[in-house]
C-alpha positions as a printed Julia matrix, in Angstrom:
193×3 Matrix{Float64}:
 75.14  141.99  193.54
 74.81  138.25  195.23
 75.19  139.05  199.16
 72.92  141.64  198.41
 70.08  139.12  197.09
 71.04  136.6   199.99
 70.51  139.15  202.09
 66.79  140.01  201.08
 66.21  135.64  201.14
 67.68  135.37  204.5
 64.81  139.05  205.82
 62.47  137.15  203.25
 62.27  133.31  204.21
 62.67  135.16  208.12
 59.44  136.59  207.5
 58.2   133.2   206.46
 59.24  131.32  209.35
 57.82  133.38  211.85
 54.04  133.71  209.37
 54.0   130.25  209.76
 55.23  129.02  212.84
 50.78  129.91  213.59
 50.73  126.25  212.36
 52.84  124.64  213.18
 52.87  121.38  215.7
 54.93  122.5   219.03
 55.53  119.39  221.23
 54.19  122.42  224.62
 52.19  125.07  224.57
 50.93  128.07  227.06
 46.96  126.45  228.11
 45.04  129.1   226.89
 41.3   128.59  225.9
 41.27  127.66  222.03
 39.25  130.47  220.66
 41.84  132.74  222.78
 44.58  131.15  220.24
 42.32  131.27  217.3
 41.62  134.91  217.16
 45.52  135.35  218.53
 46.38  134.19  214.9
 45.02  136.59  213.58
 46.45  139.64  212.14
 48.12  142.13  210.14
 51.08  144.18  210.34
 52.66  146.15  208.09
 56.54  148.26  209.49
 60.69  147.27  208.53
 62.46  144.44  209.44
 66.06  144.13  209.66
 68.37  140.92  209.43
 71.38  140.79  210.73
 74.3   138.2   210.56
 78.16  137.83  210.58
 77.83  137.81  207.44
 75.02  140.02  206.35
 72.75  142.86  206.42
 69.95  144.11  205.37
 66.66  145.39  205.73
 63.02  145.27  203.69
 59.03  146.96  204.15
 56.71  144.38  204.93
 52.82  143.34  205.38
 52.02  140.55  207.26
 48.51  139.07  207.17
 48.35  136.19  209.23
 44.78  134.67  209.61
 45.22  130.63  211.15
 47.61  128.59  209.76
 47.09  130.74  205.91
 50.03  134.35  205.51
 50.56  136.16  202.93
 54.09  138.51  203.44
 54.81  140.61  201.19
 57.92  142.39  201.56
 60.16  145.18  198.93
 62.72  147.75  199.29
 64.7   144.6   199.86
 68.3   146.38  198.68
 66.61  147.6   196.24
 66.24  144.27  194.75
 62.27  144.29  194.19
 59.47  142.6   195.77
 59.42  139.31  196.75
 55.66  137.77  198.01
 55.63  134.65  200.76
 52.88  132.86  201.07
 52.09  129.63  202.7
 49.61  127.03  204.25
 50.1   123.97  206.14
 52.42  121.79  203.37
 53.45  124.73  201.27
 54.93  127.33  201.62
 56.68  129.82  198.56
 58.91  132.21  197.91
 58.05  134.25  194.35
 60.55  137.67  193.25
 62.47  138.38  190.32
 65.44  137.8   191.15
 64.58  134.0   192.59
 61.76  133.35  190.64
 59.27  130.88  192.69
 60.65  128.88  195.35
 58.59  126.14  196.83
 59.46  124.25  200.19
 57.19  122.71  202.68
 58.03  124.43  205.65
 59.61  127.46  207.17
 62.34  126.07  207.67
 62.79  124.02  204.43
 62.6   127.1   202.86
 64.99  128.87  204.74
 67.53  126.66  204.72
 66.8   126.69  200.59
 67.16  130.33  200.13
 69.94  130.87  202.46
 72.24  127.45  203.53
 70.57  129.66  206.55
 69.51  127.07  209.23
 68.84  129.05  212.36
 64.97  129.44  211.24
 62.8   131.67  214.35
 60.33  129.29  215.09
 58.45  131.5   217.78
 57.64  135.17  216.68
 54.04  135.15  215.94
 53.82  134.72  219.68
 56.64  136.99  220.43
 54.8   139.64  218.03
 51.56  138.78  220.63
 53.35  139.74  223.51
 53.73  135.68  224.79
 55.64  132.72  225.48
 55.24  129.97  222.2
 55.81  127.34  224.67
 56.09  126.99  229.17
 60.07  126.55  229.01
 60.53  129.95  228.28
 62.54  132.47  230.94
 60.22  135.81  230.68
 61.07  139.22  231.97
 58.1   142.17  232.8
 57.92  145.79  233.2
 56.62  147.99  235.78
 52.93  147.8   233.76
 52.93  143.92  233.61
 53.48  143.75  230.58
 56.29  140.88  229.43
 59.06  143.49  227.76
 61.81  139.82  227.56
 61.21  136.54  226.39
 64.66  133.9   226.36
 63.2   130.85  224.74
 64.9   128.0   222.56
 68.31  130.06  222.13
 66.97  133.46  221.07
 66.95  136.8   223.57
 63.93  138.41  222.37
 63.67  142.67  223.86
 59.47  143.66  223.0
 59.42  147.61  223.26
 55.37  148.61  223.99
 54.29  152.85  223.09
 53.11  154.31  225.98
 50.45  151.97  227.91
 49.84  149.49  224.84
 49.39  146.38  225.81
 50.96  145.0   221.9
 55.21  145.55  221.12
 55.46  147.5   218.75
 59.51  146.84  218.56
 60.64  143.45  218.65
 65.31  142.35  218.52
 64.72  139.34  218.54
 68.66  137.58  219.47
 70.23  134.45  219.33
 74.34  134.57  220.58
 76.35  132.65  218.36
 79.79  129.87  219.82
 81.41  132.32  218.03
 80.82  135.42  219.92
 79.43  136.63  217.67
 74.53  137.17  217.27
 71.91  136.8   215.03
 69.8   139.81  214.91
 66.46  140.1   213.61
 64.94  143.35  214.32
 61.84  144.56  213.65
 59.38  147.73  213.34
 55.52  147.42  214.31
 53.89  151.02  212.65
 50.17  148.73  212.36
 48.68  146.63  213.63
């Protein structure tokens, strides 16, 4: 049960890292008009997330509401562990479930470390779910419709899949290669936007 709980926490904390990246201060950002960035960081998503590390794996259904720097994520069906609520705003992130109780942290990275011990935070997913790089250093590949279908950035490779002529991806596979030759992998299937 302890391994199942740890897997659930990794999933939950991964999503909190995902949501809070929209309000993290970055030294390099793509140039875009401020009103475009603000609108881009306001969305509602529903789907399924799976996390696989060399030590464990798990999956959950999620609903994610992002409103600029504030977010609410609800996870359900995490390996039978029940509902988990993750909320955040600048300077405060919380994770609450019946199994863990309330965990608080100042940043999503700190929450992830406290809850799981996992030190591989995903820092750019707010941009990635919107089919854009998070920094100027990203390496991009595009499909024949000129949509970004792969982003290599800060040690992660992100493969984006699209439905037909959609402009936003319906699936993301994030991979981080480890020194051991193994990998951390996160799969996000976006069912509703």
